[in-house]
Amino acid sequence: MAYNLLKGKKGIIFGALNEQSIAWKVAQRAVQEGAEIVLSNAPIALRMGELNKLAEECNAPVIGADVTSNDDLLNLFTKTQAHFNGGIDFILHSIGMSVNVRKGIHYTENNYDFTHKGMDISALSLHRVLATAMKLDAINEWGSVVALSYIAAQRVFPDYNDMADNKAYLESIARNFGYQYGVKKHVRVNTVSQSPTRTTAGSGVKGFDGFINYAEKMSPLGNADADQCADYCVSLFSDLTKMVTMQNLFHDGGFSFTGVSESVVEQWAGKS
Ligand SMILES: NC(=O)c1ccc[n+]([C@@H]2O[C@H](COP(=O)([O-])OP(=O)(O)OC[C@H]3O[C@@H](n4cnc5c(N)ncnc54)[C@H](O)[C@@H]3O)[C@@H](O)[C@H]2O)c1
C-alpha cells in the first residue's frame, strides 16, 4: 500500500547491487511513495549491469561514484542537483565492505591495509557524503539522511570481524554530523540497525546461516526483512519523523532488547 509519504521529495539511493540489496527495496518503496530518485553505486558494481533494471523501473538516472573518492562524490552531487534542478530531500547510505571479512582473515590477525579500505568504504564514506553535500549546500531544509548499521556496533558478534568497528564509527559519524547539519540546516541524520538479512554483503559473513536463524529465534517479532527495512527508511525520509536525529534506531523485531527467548531456553534445556 502506498501513502504518498514522499510526494514531491527527491533523493539519492546509494548501494543497490541486486534484487536482494536493502537499497534496491528502499528505491522501489521510495518511488512508490511518490519520490524521484537518483541511483548511485561504485563503478565496478555498475559494470555488473543489474542496476539498469532498477533504474528503468524507477525512471531514475544512474550516476556512478566510488564513495572513497571526493571527486566522484562532488561529481555525483553536482549532477544530481542539475538533474533535480534544485536540492535533495533524502539520502540512503547502504554501503558496506570489508576485505578482511571477504578473505576470511581472523579479527586478531587483520591486515591493516584491508582494515583501512573497509573503514573508508563502510564508515568514513558517510562523512564524505555529508561533507560534500554541505559544501554544495545540496540538502534541503529538514532533509533526512539514513545509513544502515548492525548491532555488532554495540555487542560482540565475533565473525562480524572489523565490520563491527566500522559500524561503531559509522554510528558515531551519524551522531556528530547529525549535530552539525541539524544546527546548520535542520537536516537530520540517523542510522538504522537492521536484522541480519540475506543479501550479498550479509551472506559474506562467516556462519551467516547460524547467525540469521539464531536472531530469528531471539526476536519476539522475528527478523525484519529487507522490504520491512525499506518501509522504515521511507518513514524516516518522510515529514512524519522530522524531529528524529542523531539516533541509532534498531529495526530488528526486538532482538536488541531481548536477553534470552523461551525458544532458545527450550533448545538448551537438559544440555550441559
Ligand atoms: N545484510 C545484512 O545482514 C545487514 C544487516 C545490517 C546492516 N546491513 C548493512 O546494510 C547495508 C547494505 O548492505 P546489503 O546487505 O544490502 O548488501 P549489498 O551487498 O547488496 O550492498 C552493499 C553495497 O555497497 C556497495 N559498495 C561497496 N563498495 C563501494 C564503494 N567503494 N563505493 C560505493 N558503493 C560501494 C556495493 O556495491 C553494494 O551495492 C550495508 O551497510 C550493510 O552493512 C546489512
mmCIF file of C-alpha atoms and ligand atoms in Angstrom:
data_model
loop_
_atom_site.group_PDB
_atom_site.id
_atom_site.type_symbol
_atom_site.label_atom_id
_atom_site.label_comp_id
_atom_site.label_asym_id
_atom_site.label_seq_id
_atom_site.Cartn_x
_atom_site.Cartn_y
_atom_site.Cartn_z
ATOM 1 C CA MET A 1 0.000 0.000 0.000
ATOM 2 C CA ALA A 2 1.274 3.498 -0.799
ATOM 3 C CA TYR A 3 0.531 6.621 1.243
ATOM 4 C CA ASN A 4 2.250 9.307 -0.874
ATOM 5 C CA LEU A 5 4.601 9.923 2.057
ATOM 6 C CA LEU A 6 7.398 11.142 -0.226
ATOM 7 C CA LYS A 7 5.346 13.050 -2.777
ATOM 8 C CA GLY A 8 7.490 15.822 -4.255
ATOM 9 C CA LYS A 9 10.652 14.646 -2.487
ATOM 10 C CA LYS A 10 13.942 13.922 -4.231
ATOM 11 C CA GLY A 11 16.668 11.614 -3.061
ATOM 12 C CA ILE A 12 19.887 9.712 -3.719
ATOM 13 C CA ILE A 13 19.982 5.986 -3.037
ATOM 14 C CA PHE A 14 23.470 4.516 -2.617
ATOM 15 C CA GLY A 15 24.141 0.782 -2.619
ATOM 16 C CA ALA A 16 21.597 -1.113 -4.759
ATOM 17 C CA LEU A 17 23.597 -4.008 -6.203
ATOM 18 C CA ASN A 18 20.948 -6.637 -6.987
ATOM 19 C CA GLU A 19 17.361 -7.508 -6.091
ATOM 20 C CA GLN A 20 18.434 -8.747 -2.659
ATOM 21 C CA SER A 21 20.052 -5.425 -1.703
ATOM 22 C CA ILE A 22 18.326 -3.441 1.018
ATOM 23 C CA ALA A 23 18.887 -0.304 -1.104
ATOM 24 C CA TRP A 24 17.043 -1.933 -4.022
ATOM 25 C CA LYS A 25 13.924 -2.323 -1.870
ATOM 26 C CA VAL A 26 14.262 1.205 -0.475
ATOM 27 C CA ALA A 27 14.489 2.614 -4.012
ATOM 28 C CA GLN A 28 11.318 0.789 -5.060
ATOM 29 C CA ARG A 29 9.429 1.847 -1.908
ATOM 30 C CA ALA A 30 10.564 5.480 -2.157
ATOM 31 C CA VAL A 31 9.312 5.704 -5.751
ATOM 32 C CA GLN A 32 6.014 4.003 -4.805
ATOM 33 C CA GLU A 33 5.617 6.727 -2.170
ATOM 34 C CA GLY A 34 5.987 9.435 -4.821
ATOM 35 C CA ALA A 35 9.708 10.270 -4.663
ATOM 36 C CA GLU A 36 12.062 10.952 -7.539
ATOM 37 C CA ILE A 37 15.454 9.309 -7.110
ATOM 38 C CA VAL A 38 18.993 9.099 -8.428
ATOM 39 C CA LEU A 39 20.735 5.736 -8.045
ATOM 40 C CA SER A 40 24.436 5.506 -7.279
ATOM 41 C CA ASN A 41 26.938 2.717 -6.779
ATOM 42 C CA ALA A 42 30.641 2.009 -7.280
ATOM 43 C CA PRO A 43 31.769 1.844 -10.935
ATOM 44 C CA ILE A 44 32.585 -1.863 -10.519
ATOM 45 C CA ALA A 45 29.009 -2.544 -9.352
ATOM 46 C CA LEU A 46 27.601 -0.620 -12.336
ATOM 47 C CA ARG A 47 29.588 -2.838 -14.692
ATOM 48 C CA MET A 48 27.591 -5.836 -13.430
ATOM 49 C CA GLY A 49 24.634 -4.213 -15.196
ATOM 50 C CA GLU A 50 21.834 -5.291 -12.846
ATOM 51 C CA LEU A 51 21.207 -1.756 -11.645
ATOM 52 C CA ASN A 52 19.892 -0.764 -15.094
ATOM 53 C CA LYS A 53 16.815 -2.908 -14.445
ATOM 54 C CA LEU A 54 16.015 -0.935 -11.291
ATOM 55 C CA ALA A 55 16.824 2.367 -12.993
ATOM 56 C CA GLU A 56 14.289 1.606 -15.712
ATOM 57 C CA GLU A 57 11.649 0.520 -13.224
ATOM 58 C CA CYS A 58 12.167 3.670 -11.112
ATOM 59 C CA ASN A 59 12.712 6.012 -14.048
ATOM 60 C CA ALA A 60 15.942 7.081 -12.329
ATOM 61 C CA PRO A 61 19.337 8.061 -13.705
ATOM 62 C CA VAL A 62 22.351 6.096 -12.519
ATOM 63 C CA ILE A 63 25.402 8.132 -11.559
ATOM 64 C CA GLY A 64 28.452 6.126 -10.532
ATOM 65 C CA ALA A 65 30.568 7.115 -7.536
ATOM 66 C CA ASP A 66 33.191 5.292 -5.549
ATOM 67 C CA VAL A 67 32.360 6.613 -2.088
ATOM 68 C CA THR A 68 36.040 6.738 -1.141
ATOM 69 C CA SER A 69 36.621 9.413 -3.806
ATOM 70 C CA ASN A 70 35.870 13.074 -3.048
ATOM 71 C CA ASP A 71 35.908 13.851 -6.787
ATOM 72 C CA ASP A 72 33.352 11.138 -7.556
ATOM 73 C CA LEU A 73 31.063 12.436 -4.812
ATOM 74 C CA LEU A 74 31.417 16.022 -5.964
ATOM 75 C CA ASN A 75 30.504 14.922 -9.483
ATOM 76 C CA LEU A 76 27.533 12.886 -8.224
ATOM 77 C CA PHE A 77 26.076 15.714 -6.142
ATOM 78 C CA THR A 78 26.634 18.336 -8.844
ATOM 79 C CA LYS A 79 24.939 16.167 -11.487
ATOM 80 C CA THR A 80 22.118 15.246 -9.112
ATOM 81 C CA GLN A 81 21.389 18.911 -8.338
ATOM 82 C CA ALA A 82 21.337 19.627 -12.065
ATOM 83 C CA HIS A 83 19.032 16.652 -12.716
ATOM 84 C CA PHE A 84 16.576 17.705 -9.998
ATOM 85 C CA ASN A 85 17.031 21.351 -10.839
ATOM 86 C CA GLY A 86 17.432 22.006 -7.127
ATOM 87 C CA GLY A 87 18.126 20.398 -3.779
ATOM 88 C CA ILE A 88 17.903 16.887 -2.338
ATOM 89 C CA ASP A 89 15.474 15.848 0.418
ATOM 90 C CA PHE A 90 16.818 12.448 1.420
ATOM 91 C CA ILE A 91 19.843 10.180 1.111
ATOM 92 C CA LEU A 92 20.184 6.460 1.786
ATOM 93 C CA HIS A 93 23.722 5.266 2.611
ATOM 94 C CA SER A 94 23.510 1.477 2.208
ATOM 95 C CA ILE A 95 27.168 0.648 1.755
ATOM 96 C CA GLY A 96 29.473 -1.812 3.443
ATOM 97 C CA MET A 97 32.523 -3.872 2.570
ATOM 98 C CA SER A 98 35.377 -5.483 4.494
ATOM 99 C CA VAL A 99 38.285 -7.113 2.687
ATOM 100 C CA ASN A 100 39.211 -8.897 5.923
ATOM 101 C CA VAL A 101 35.728 -10.480 6.001
ATOM 102 C CA ARG A 102 35.900 -11.334 2.301
ATOM 103 C CA LYS A 103 39.254 -13.022 2.664
ATOM 104 C CA GLY A 104 38.319 -14.784 5.896
ATOM 105 C CA ILE A 105 41.114 -13.143 7.899
ATOM 106 C CA HIS A 106 40.543 -13.514 11.644
ATOM 107 C CA TYR A 107 39.876 -10.315 13.621
ATOM 108 C CA THR A 108 43.028 -10.793 15.701
ATOM 109 C CA GLU A 109 45.145 -11.017 12.549
ATOM 110 C CA ASN A 110 43.561 -8.270 10.415
ATOM 111 C CA ASN A 111 45.556 -6.847 7.542
ATOM 112 C CA TYR A 112 45.546 -3.100 8.276
ATOM 113 C CA ASP A 113 45.573 -2.064 4.612
ATOM 114 C CA PHE A 114 42.341 -4.027 4.275
ATOM 115 C CA THR A 115 41.087 -2.543 7.556
ATOM 116 C CA HIS A 116 41.692 0.993 6.228
ATOM 117 C CA LYS A 117 39.913 0.235 2.980
ATOM 118 C CA GLY A 118 36.907 -1.260 4.740
ATOM 119 C CA MET A 119 36.696 1.657 7.168
ATOM 120 C CA ASP A 120 36.907 4.161 4.316
ATOM 121 C CA ILE A 121 34.131 2.445 2.334
ATOM 122 C CA SER A 122 31.853 1.450 5.206
ATOM 123 C CA ALA A 123 32.094 4.367 7.653
ATOM 124 C CA LEU A 124 34.183 7.367 6.613
ATOM 125 C CA SER A 125 32.163 7.482 3.379
ATOM 126 C CA LEU A 126 29.175 8.771 5.367
ATOM 127 C CA HIS A 127 31.306 11.714 6.478
ATOM 128 C CA ARG A 128 32.433 12.303 2.871
ATOM 129 C CA VAL A 129 28.850 12.193 1.595
ATOM 130 C CA LEU A 130 27.634 14.644 4.243
ATOM 131 C CA ALA A 131 30.648 16.950 3.889
ATOM 132 C CA THR A 132 30.247 17.075 0.097
ATOM 133 C CA ALA A 133 26.528 17.768 0.416
ATOM 134 C CA MET A 134 27.180 20.518 2.961
ATOM 135 C CA LYS A 135 29.877 22.129 0.815
ATOM 136 C CA LEU A 136 27.481 22.297 -2.151
ATOM 137 C CA ASP A 137 24.508 23.126 0.080
ATOM 138 C CA ALA A 138 22.837 20.223 -1.684
ATOM 139 C CA ILE A 139 20.366 19.071 1.001
ATOM 140 C CA ASN A 140 17.117 20.998 1.542
ATOM 141 C CA GLU A 141 15.885 22.254 4.953
ATOM 142 C CA TRP A 142 14.510 19.315 7.015
ATOM 143 C CA GLY A 143 16.232 16.816 4.732
ATOM 144 C CA SER A 144 16.854 13.309 6.038
ATOM 145 C CA VAL A 145 19.909 11.049 5.766
ATOM 146 C CA VAL A 146 19.792 7.378 6.782
ATOM 147 C CA ALA A 147 22.733 4.962 6.924
ATOM 148 C CA LEU A 148 22.416 1.241 7.611
ATOM 149 C CA SER A 149 24.119 -0.305 10.605
ATOM 150 C CA TYR A 150 24.232 -3.516 12.627
ATOM 151 C CA ILE A 151 24.111 -4.304 16.344
ATOM 152 C CA ALA A 152 27.732 -5.536 16.267
ATOM 153 C CA ALA A 153 28.497 -1.827 16.871
ATOM 154 C CA GLN A 154 27.314 -2.339 20.480
ATOM 155 C CA ARG A 155 27.761 -6.059 21.165
ATOM 156 C CA VAL A 156 30.281 -8.668 20.120
ATOM 157 C CA PHE A 157 29.455 -10.927 17.182
ATOM 158 C CA PRO A 158 32.894 -12.497 16.623
ATOM 159 C CA ASP A 159 32.513 -13.387 12.941
ATOM 160 C CA TYR A 160 31.399 -9.855 12.009
ATOM 161 C CA ASN A 161 35.106 -9.092 12.244
ATOM 162 C CA ASP A 162 36.274 -5.496 11.598
ATOM 163 C CA MET A 163 32.832 -4.537 10.262
ATOM 164 C CA ALA A 164 31.853 -4.232 13.951
ATOM 165 C CA ASP A 165 34.369 -1.404 14.381
ATOM 166 C CA ASN A 166 33.246 0.158 11.097
ATOM 167 C CA LYS A 167 29.631 0.207 12.250
ATOM 168 C CA ALA A 168 30.582 1.805 15.584
ATOM 169 C CA TYR A 169 32.438 4.509 13.645
ATOM 170 C CA LEU A 170 29.515 4.936 11.221
ATOM 171 C CA GLU A 171 27.055 5.457 14.077
ATOM 172 C CA SER A 172 29.379 7.983 15.693
ATOM 173 C CA ILE A 173 29.621 9.969 12.439
ATOM 174 C CA ALA A 174 25.811 9.964 12.168
ATOM 175 C CA ARG A 175 25.609 11.452 15.681
ATOM 176 C CA ASN A 176 28.330 14.054 15.243
ATOM 177 C CA PHE A 177 27.495 15.160 11.713
ATOM 178 C CA GLY A 178 23.814 14.991 12.676
ATOM 179 C CA TYR A 179 24.505 17.643 15.299
ATOM 180 C CA GLN A 180 26.360 19.885 12.823
ATOM 181 C CA TYR A 181 23.841 19.534 9.997
ATOM 182 C CA GLY A 182 20.935 19.933 12.414
ATOM 183 C CA VAL A 183 22.230 23.240 13.713
ATOM 184 C CA LYS A 184 23.118 24.463 10.249
ATOM 185 C CA LYS A 185 20.069 23.448 8.245
ATOM 186 C CA HIS A 186 17.673 21.219 10.231
ATOM 187 C CA VAL A 187 18.982 18.219 8.298
ATOM 188 C CA ARG A 188 18.590 15.018 10.296
ATOM 189 C CA VAL A 189 20.996 12.068 10.239
ATOM 190 C CA ASN A 190 20.215 8.627 11.679
ATOM 191 C CA THR A 191 21.390 5.045 11.427
ATOM 192 C CA VAL A 192 19.021 2.083 11.153
ATOM 193 C CA SER A 193 20.356 -1.038 12.823
ATOM 194 C CA GLN A 194 18.835 -3.824 10.753
ATOM 195 C CA SER A 195 18.294 -7.538 11.474
ATOM 196 C CA PRO A 196 20.569 -9.964 9.623
ATOM 197 C CA THR A 197 19.236 -10.032 6.052
ATOM 198 C CA ARG A 198 20.078 -12.373 3.155
ATOM 199 C CA THR A 199 22.000 -10.110 0.753
ATOM 200 C CA THR A 200 25.387 -10.233 -0.977
ATOM 201 C CA ALA A 201 27.085 -8.327 1.870
ATOM 202 C CA GLY A 202 25.182 -10.179 4.609
ATOM 203 C CA SER A 203 25.860 -13.659 3.287
ATOM 204 C CA GLY A 204 29.588 -12.864 3.088
ATOM 205 C CA VAL A 205 29.833 -13.040 6.886
ATOM 206 C CA LYS A 206 31.173 -16.396 8.130
ATOM 207 C CA GLY A 207 28.464 -18.555 9.742
ATOM 208 C CA PHE A 208 25.690 -16.315 8.395
ATOM 209 C CA ASP A 209 23.094 -19.134 8.390
ATOM 210 C CA GLY A 210 23.596 -19.836 12.094
ATOM 211 C CA PHE A 211 23.575 -16.126 12.742
ATOM 212 C CA ILE A 212 20.270 -15.366 10.985
ATOM 213 C CA ASN A 213 18.481 -18.403 12.454
ATOM 214 C CA TYR A 214 19.617 -17.520 15.969
ATOM 215 C CA ALA A 215 18.441 -13.903 15.553
ATOM 216 C CA GLU A 216 15.076 -15.161 14.291
ATOM 217 C CA LYS A 217 14.647 -17.277 17.441
ATOM 218 C CA MET A 218 15.817 -14.451 19.718
ATOM 219 C CA SER A 219 13.477 -11.781 18.316
ATOM 220 C CA PRO A 220 9.906 -11.684 19.627
ATOM 221 C CA LEU A 221 8.699 -10.430 16.224
ATOM 222 C CA GLY A 222 11.218 -12.483 14.197
ATOM 223 C CA ASN A 223 13.843 -10.933 11.914
ATOM 224 C CA ALA A 224 12.917 -7.806 9.963
ATOM 225 C CA ASP A 225 13.343 -8.401 6.228
ATOM 226 C CA ALA A 226 14.616 -6.009 3.541
ATOM 227 C CA ASP A 227 11.094 -4.913 2.498
ATOM 228 C CA GLN A 228 10.255 -4.014 6.081
ATOM 229 C CA CYS A 229 13.545 -2.136 6.347
ATOM 230 C CA ALA A 230 12.528 -0.172 3.247
ATOM 231 C CA ASP A 231 9.211 0.748 4.890
ATOM 232 C CA TYR A 232 11.072 2.043 7.936
ATOM 233 C CA CYS A 233 13.564 4.049 5.866
ATOM 234 C CA VAL A 234 10.698 5.647 3.944
ATOM 235 C CA SER A 235 9.099 6.725 7.232
ATOM 236 C CA LEU A 236 12.413 8.314 8.225
ATOM 237 C CA PHE A 237 12.614 10.198 4.918
ATOM 238 C CA SER A 238 9.064 11.445 5.373
ATOM 239 C CA ASP A 239 7.844 14.545 7.218
ATOM 240 C CA LEU A 240 6.323 12.296 9.895
ATOM 241 C CA THR A 241 9.694 11.880 11.633
ATOM 242 C CA LYS A 242 11.012 15.438 11.404
ATOM 243 C CA MET A 243 12.328 15.672 14.960
ATOM 244 C CA VAL A 244 14.271 12.379 14.968
ATOM 245 C CA THR A 245 18.003 12.864 14.534
ATOM 246 C CA MET A 246 21.419 11.600 15.721
ATOM 247 C CA GLN A 247 19.852 8.250 16.664
ATOM 248 C CA ASN A 248 20.775 4.655 16.095
ATOM 249 C CA LEU A 249 17.355 3.074 15.547
ATOM 250 C CA PHE A 250 17.010 -0.677 15.990
ATOM 251 C CA HIS A 251 14.894 -2.295 13.297
ATOM 252 C CA ASP A 252 15.269 -5.859 14.468
ATOM 253 C CA GLY A 253 11.964 -7.300 15.722
ATOM 254 C CA GLY A 254 13.043 -6.706 19.331
ATOM 255 C CA PHE A 255 16.354 -8.628 19.182
ATOM 256 C CA SER A 256 18.396 -5.810 20.727
ATOM 257 C CA PHE A 257 16.422 -5.745 23.978
ATOM 258 C CA THR A 258 15.828 -9.460 24.434
ATOM 259 C CA GLY A 259 18.099 -11.158 26.988
ATOM 260 C CA VAL A 260 17.009 -14.641 26.023
ATOM 261 C CA SER A 261 13.870 -16.051 24.400
ATOM 262 C CA GLU A 262 11.824 -19.043 25.553
ATOM 263 C CA SER A 263 12.582 -20.761 22.270
ATOM 264 C CA VAL A 264 16.336 -20.525 22.853
ATOM 265 C CA VAL A 265 15.995 -21.647 26.501
ATOM 266 C CA GLU A 266 13.951 -24.671 25.387
ATOM 267 C CA GLN A 267 16.618 -25.595 22.869
ATOM 268 C CA TRP A 268 19.231 -25.709 25.644
ATOM 269 C CA ALA A 269 17.106 -27.336 28.358
ATOM 270 C CA GLY A 270 18.700 -30.506 29.719
ATOM 271 C CA LYS A 271 22.005 -29.926 27.909
ATOM 272 C CA SER A 272 25.202 -29.488 29.887
HETATM 273 N N1 LIG B 1 22.560 -7.877 5.126
HETATM 274 C C1 LIG B 1 22.599 -7.762 6.432
HETATM 275 O O1 LIG B 1 22.510 -8.748 7.177
HETATM 276 C C2 LIG B 1 22.728 -6.399 7.035
HETATM 277 C C3 LIG B 1 22.342 -6.206 8.382
HETATM 278 C C4 LIG B 1 22.514 -4.924 8.932
HETATM 279 C C5 LIG B 1 23.049 -3.903 8.162
HETATM 280 N N2 LIG B 1 23.415 -4.137 6.861
HETATM 281 C C6 LIG B 1 24.006 -3.047 6.101
HETATM 282 O O2 LIG B 1 23.172 -2.719 5.018
HETATM 283 C C7 LIG B 1 23.956 -2.040 4.028
HETATM 284 C C8 LIG B 1 23.645 -2.614 2.662
HETATM 285 O O3 LIG B 1 24.094 -3.928 2.550
HETATM 286 P P1 LIG B 1 23.234 -5.114 1.897
HETATM 287 O O4 LIG B 1 23.066 -6.152 2.944
HETATM 288 O O5 LIG B 1 22.060 -4.583 1.188
HETATM 289 O O6 LIG B 1 24.284 -5.746 0.858
HETATM 290 P P2 LIG B 1 24.699 -5.349 -0.652
HETATM 291 O O7 LIG B 1 25.922 -6.163 -0.907
HETATM 292 O O8 LIG B 1 23.553 -5.535 -1.550
HETATM 293 O O9 LIG B 1 25.073 -3.784 -0.562
HETATM 294 C C9 LIG B 1 26.350 -3.288 -0.267
HETATM 295 C C10 LIG B 1 26.627 -2.190 -1.282
HETATM 296 O O10 LIG B 1 27.829 -1.460 -1.010
HETATM 297 C C11 LIG B 1 28.340 -1.062 -2.285
HETATM 298 N N3 LIG B 1 29.736 -0.637 -2.233
HETATM 299 C C12 LIG B 1 30.817 -1.368 -1.857
HETATM 300 N N4 LIG B 1 31.953 -0.637 -2.037
HETATM 301 C C13 LIG B 1 31.570 0.586 -2.506
HETATM 302 C C14 LIG B 1 32.275 1.767 -2.878
HETATM 303 N N5 LIG B 1 33.617 1.844 -2.798
HETATM 304 N N6 LIG B 1 31.571 2.829 -3.335
HETATM 305 C C15 LIG B 1 30.212 2.780 -3.451
HETATM 306 N N7 LIG B 1 29.484 1.682 -3.082
HETATM 307 C C16 LIG B 1 30.159 0.597 -2.634
HETATM 308 C C17 LIG B 1 28.172 -2.351 -3.090
HETATM 309 O O11 LIG B 1 28.351 -2.160 -4.494
HETATM 310 C C18 LIG B 1 26.770 -2.751 -2.712
HETATM 311 O O12 LIG B 1 25.807 -2.167 -3.568
HETATM 312 C C19 LIG B 1 25.415 -2.185 4.467
HETATM 313 O O13 LIG B 1 25.810 -1.036 5.170
HETATM 314 C C20 LIG B 1 25.328 -3.368 5.422
HETATM 315 O O14 LIG B 1 26.400 -3.402 6.340
HETATM 316 C C21 LIG B 1 23.245 -5.352 6.283
#
